[in-house]
CSV table of C-alpha atoms and ligand atoms in Angstrom, one decimal:
chain,number,residue,atom,x,y,z
G,240,MET,CA,144.9,130.3,119.9
G,241,SER,CA,146.8,127.1,118.1
G,242,ASN,CA,145.0,124.4,117.0
G,243,PRO,CA,146.8,121.9,119.6
G,244,ALA,CA,146.0,124.2,122.5
G,245,LEU,CA,142.1,124.5,121.1
G,246,ARG,CA,142.0,120.4,120.5
G,247,GLN,CA,143.6,120.2,124.4
G,248,ILE,CA,140.6,122.3,125.9
G,249,LEU,CA,138.1,120.5,123.7
G,250,ALA,CA,139.6,117.0,124.9
G,251,PHE,CA,139.1,118.8,128.7
G,252,TYR,CA,135.6,119.1,127.9
G,253,ARG,CA,135.1,115.9,126.4
G,254,ASP,CA,136.6,114.7,129.4
G,255,LEU,CA,134.5,116.3,131.9
G,256,GLY,CA,131.4,115.0,129.7
G,257,ILE,CA,130.5,118.1,128.2
G,258,THR,CA,129.5,117.9,124.8
G,259,GLU,CA,128.1,120.9,123.6
G,260,LEU,CA,129.9,124.2,123.7
G,261,TYR,CA,129.1,128.1,123.1
G,262,LEU,CA,131.6,130.0,121.0
G,263,ALA,CA,130.6,132.6,123.0
G,264,PRO,CA,128.4,132.6,126.1
G,265,PRO,CA,125.2,133.9,125.9
G,266,PRO,CA,124.4,137.1,127.6
G,267,THR,CA,121.9,135.5,130.0
G,268,MET,CA,124.1,132.4,130.5
G,269,PRO,CA,123.9,132.6,134.6
G,270,GLU,CA,127.0,130.1,135.1
G,271,GLN,CA,130.0,130.1,133.3
G,272,LEU,CA,131.9,127.0,132.7
G,273,PRO,CA,135.3,127.1,134.5
G,274,ASN,CA,138.1,128.7,132.6
G,275,PRO,CA,139.8,125.7,130.9
G,276,LEU,CA,143.2,127.5,131.6
G,277,THR,CA,142.8,127.7,135.1
G,278,VAL,CA,142.2,123.9,135.3
G,279,LEU,CA,144.8,122.6,132.7
G,280,SER,CA,147.5,124.8,134.1
G,281,GLY,CA,147.2,123.2,137.8
G,282,ASP,CA,145.8,126.3,139.5
G,283,ASP,CA,142.4,124.6,140.5
G,284,THR,CA,141.4,124.3,143.9
G,285,LEU,CA,138.7,122.8,145.8
G,286,ASP,CA,137.7,126.5,146.7
G,287,LEU,CA,137.3,127.5,143.2
G,288,ILE,CA,135.4,124.4,142.3
G,289,ARG,CA,132.7,125.2,145.2
G,290,GLN,CA,132.9,128.7,144.1
G,291,ASP,CA,132.2,127.9,140.3
G,292,MET,CA,129.2,125.7,141.5
G,293,GLY,CA,127.9,128.8,143.6
G,294,GLU,CA,124.2,128.0,144.1
G,295,CYS,CA,124.1,126.0,141.4
G,296,THR,CA,120.5,126.0,139.4
G,297,ARG,CA,122.3,123.6,136.4
G,298,CYS,CA,120.0,120.7,136.6
G,299,ARG,CA,116.3,119.8,138.1
G,300,LEU,CA,117.8,118.8,141.4
G,301,HIS,CA,118.4,122.1,142.8
G,302,ALA,CA,114.7,122.6,142.8
G,303,GLY,CA,114.3,120.2,145.8
G,304,ARG,CA,117.3,120.3,147.7
G,305,ASN,CA,118.2,122.4,151.1
G,306,LYS,CA,122.2,122.2,151.0
G,307,ILE,CA,124.6,121.5,148.1
G,308,VAL,CA,126.6,118.4,149.5
G,309,PHE,CA,130.3,119.3,148.4
G,310,GLY,CA,132.6,117.1,150.0
G,311,SER,CA,134.2,116.6,153.1
G,312,GLY,CA,137.6,115.2,154.6
G,313,ASN,CA,141.1,115.9,153.5
G,314,PRO,CA,141.5,117.8,150.4
G,315,ALA,CA,145.2,116.1,150.2
G,316,SER,CA,143.9,112.6,150.9
G,317,PRO,CA,145.6,109.7,148.9
G,318,LEU,CA,142.3,108.0,148.9
G,319,VAL,CA,138.9,109.3,147.8
G,320,PHE,CA,135.5,107.8,148.2
G,321,VAL,CA,132.9,108.6,145.7
G,322,GLY,CA,129.2,107.9,146.6
G,323,GLU,CA,126.3,108.3,144.6
G,324,GLY,CA,124.4,111.5,145.7
G,325,PRO,CA,123.3,113.2,149.0
G,326,GLY,CA,120.6,111.5,151.4
G,327,ALA,CA,117.9,113.5,153.5
G,328,ASP,CA,120.8,114.0,156.4
G,329,GLU,CA,123.4,114.6,154.3
G,330,ASP,CA,120.9,117.3,152.3
G,331,ALA,CA,120.1,118.8,155.6
G,332,GLN,CA,123.6,118.9,157.2
G,333,GLY,CA,125.6,119.8,153.9
G,334,LEU,CA,128.1,116.7,154.3
G,335,PRO,CA,128.6,113.9,152.8
G,336,PHE,CA,127.5,110.1,154.4
G,337,VAL,CA,126.3,111.5,157.8
G,338,GLY,CA,123.3,108.9,157.6
G,339,ARG,CA,123.1,105.5,158.4
G,340,ALA,CA,125.0,104.7,155.2
G,341,GLY,CA,127.6,107.1,156.0
G,342,GLN,CA,128.0,105.6,159.5
G,343,LEU,CA,128.1,102.0,158.0
G,344,LEU,CA,130.9,103.3,155.6
G,345,THR,CA,132.8,105.1,158.8
G,346,GLN,CA,132.7,101.9,160.5
G,347,MET,CA,134.0,100.2,157.6
G,348,ILE,CA,136.9,102.2,156.9
G,349,GLU,CA,138.0,102.5,160.4
G,350,GLY,CA,137.2,98.6,161.3
G,351,THR,CA,138.9,97.6,158.8
G,352,ALA,CA,141.7,100.3,158.7
G,353,LYS,CA,142.2,99.0,162.7
G,354,LYS,CA,142.2,95.3,162.1
G,355,GLU,CA,144.7,95.7,159.3
G,356,GLY,CA,147.1,98.0,161.5
G,357,ILE,CA,146.6,101.0,159.2
G,358,PRO,CA,146.3,104.1,161.1
G,359,VAL,CA,143.5,105.8,159.3
G,360,VAL,CA,140.5,107.4,160.4
G,361,ARG,CA,137.6,108.8,158.4
G,362,ASP,CA,138.7,112.4,158.6
G,363,GLN,CA,141.8,111.5,156.9
G,364,VAL,CA,140.2,110.6,153.6
G,365,TYR,CA,138.0,112.7,151.4
G,366,ILE,CA,134.6,112.0,150.8
G,367,CYS,CA,132.0,113.2,148.1
G,368,ASN,CA,129.6,112.2,145.7
G,369,VAL,CA,128.6,111.9,141.6
G,370,VAL,CA,125.8,114.3,142.6
G,371,LYS,CA,126.0,117.1,145.2
G,372,CYS,CA,122.4,118.0,145.3
G,373,ARG,CA,119.7,115.2,146.9
G,374,PRO,CA,117.6,113.5,144.3
G,375,PRO,CA,113.6,113.7,145.0
G,376,GLU,CA,112.7,110.5,147.2
G,377,ASN,CA,116.4,109.2,146.7
G,378,ARG,CA,116.3,107.9,143.1
G,379,THR,CA,119.3,107.4,141.6
G,380,PRO,CA,120.6,110.4,139.3
G,381,GLU,CA,119.6,110.7,135.8
G,382,PRO,CA,122.3,110.5,133.1
G,383,ASP,CA,121.9,114.1,132.5
G,384,GLU,CA,122.2,114.9,136.2
G,385,MET,CA,125.4,113.0,136.4
G,386,GLN,CA,127.0,114.4,133.6
G,387,THR,CA,126.1,118.2,134.7
G,388,CYS,CA,127.3,117.7,138.0
G,389,GLY,CA,130.2,115.0,137.1
G,390,GLN,CA,132.3,118.0,135.8
G,391,PHE,CA,132.4,119.1,139.4
G,392,LEU,CA,133.5,115.7,140.7
G,393,PHE,CA,136.0,115.1,137.9
G,394,ARG,CA,137.5,118.6,138.9
G,395,GLN,CA,137.6,117.6,142.6
G,396,LEU,CA,139.3,114.4,141.5
G,397,MET,CA,141.9,116.2,139.4
G,398,VAL,CA,142.7,118.6,142.3
G,399,ILE,CA,143.2,115.9,144.6
G,400,ARG,CA,145.0,113.4,142.4
G,401,PRO,CA,144.3,110.5,145.2
G,402,LYS,CA,146.5,107.5,144.8
G,403,ALA,CA,143.3,105.7,144.6
G,404,ILE,CA,139.8,106.0,144.3
G,405,CYS,CA,136.9,103.7,145.8
G,406,ALA,CA,133.4,104.0,143.8
G,407,LEU,CA,130.5,103.1,146.3
G,408,GLY,CA,128.1,101.4,144.4
G,409,SER,CA,127.0,101.2,140.6
G,410,THR,CA,126.3,105.0,140.1
G,411,ALA,CA,129.6,106.0,141.4
G,412,ALA,CA,130.9,103.4,139.0
G,413,LYS,CA,129.3,104.3,136.0
G,414,ALA,CA,130.0,107.8,136.4
G,415,LEU,CA,134.2,107.4,136.7
G,416,LEU,CA,134.0,104.0,134.6
G,417,GLY,CA,131.7,105.1,131.8
G,418,THR,CA,130.2,101.2,132.4
G,419,ARG,CA,126.8,99.8,132.5
G,420,ASP,CA,128.4,96.9,134.4
G,421,GLY,CA,127.2,96.5,138.1
G,422,VAL,CA,129.0,96.0,141.2
G,423,MET,CA,129.2,92.1,141.0
G,424,LYS,CA,131.1,92.8,137.8
G,425,LEU,CA,133.2,95.1,138.7
G,426,ARG,CA,134.3,94.4,142.4
G,427,GLY,CA,137.4,92.4,142.9
G,428,SER,CA,139.8,93.7,140.2
G,429,TRP,CA,141.3,97.4,139.6
G,430,HIS,CA,139.8,99.8,136.8
G,431,LYS,CA,141.6,103.3,135.9
G,432,TRP,CA,140.3,106.9,136.1
G,433,ASN,CA,142.5,109.0,134.3
G,434,ASP,CA,145.3,106.7,135.2
G,435,ILE,CA,143.9,106.4,138.8
G,436,PRO,CA,143.1,103.3,140.4
G,437,VAL,CA,140.0,102.9,141.2
G,438,ILE,CA,138.4,100.1,143.0
G,439,VAL,CA,134.6,99.3,143.1
G,440,THR,CA,132.6,98.0,146.1
G,441,PHE,CA,128.9,97.6,147.4
G,442,HIS,CA,127.3,101.1,148.4
G,443,PRO,CA,126.7,100.6,152.0
G,444,SER,CA,123.0,101.5,151.6
G,445,TYR,CA,123.2,98.3,150.0
G,446,LEU,CA,124.7,96.5,152.7
G,447,LEU,CA,122.4,97.7,155.3
G,448,ARG,CA,119.6,95.6,153.8
G,449,PRO,CA,119.2,92.7,155.8
G,450,TYR,CA,119.2,90.2,152.8
G,451,ASN,CA,122.6,91.4,151.3
G,452,GLN,CA,124.6,90.4,154.5
G,453,ASN,CA,127.0,88.1,152.3
G,454,ALA,CA,128.0,91.2,150.4
G,455,LYS,CA,129.2,92.7,153.6
G,456,ARG,CA,132.1,90.3,153.6
G,457,GLU,CA,133.2,91.3,150.1
G,458,ALA,CA,132.9,94.7,150.8
G,459,TRP,CA,135.6,94.6,153.8
G,460,GLU,CA,137.7,92.6,151.2
G,461,ASP,CA,137.6,95.4,148.8
G,462,LEU,CA,138.2,97.8,151.7
G,463,LYS,CA,141.5,95.9,152.7
G,464,LYS,CA,142.9,95.9,148.8
G,465,VAL,CA,142.5,99.6,148.6
G,466,LEU,CA,143.7,100.3,152.3
G,467,HIS,CA,146.7,98.5,151.9
G,468,TYR,CA,147.6,99.3,148.1
G,469,VAL,CA,147.2,103.2,149.5
G,470,TYR,CA,148.8,103.3,152.6
G,471,ASP,CA,151.5,100.3,152.7
N,332,LIG,N1,124.5,107.8,150.3
N,332,LIG,C1,125.1,108.6,149.0
N,332,LIG,O1,125.7,108.0,148.1
N,332,LIG,N2,126.0,109.5,149.5
N,332,LIG,C2,125.6,110.2,150.5
N,332,LIG,O2,126.4,111.4,150.8
N,332,LIG,C3,124.7,109.3,151.4
N,332,LIG,C4,124.4,108.3,151.0
């Protein structure tokens, strides 16, 4: 293999957050890395990614999960919402944002779209999370868990190639932008993930807390901005 091709493959893995590679997979390695040629050639699909994930045991989160929550919605959506990780309801159903926070997210998407005259409902966008297994007690995912599962998120985003991404909360922002800044600092302006515009807004769970009601107005503003950008 020529050096430029090798360099491209190594850069690809580095972008996925994978910094250690075996020259040849050890015979005991149960789950292989994706074939970079499939991914780079544009032949990757959401089904292939889900297949590669299998009954994943790559990180400790697998131990407590019931169902892997891969993502749902329109695989050709121009807009992707990225949350943090499944909660109890999502873990039980295998679908993202189906609990209380999910109901609020649906209301936020559909309410803002309707008010702005944009004909979009939840099923027409794509929704997924940084980690696909529920963290115990809904704790924040650890950096190594985000790194391991992030490769699947990044492949999902590369396959969908949306016009914009909406990061819900600081975990999603951190995974996509590599920043330690919080939502307060990041919201209100555009960022980029691999040339795709990213808006950061509050996580719906944060908005459910009664003392965070001021943030709700800001979240509607963020949603208005991204919906107009994508659908106007
Ligand atoms: N919170 C998330 O971040 N994701 C979900 O799917 C549900 C709640």
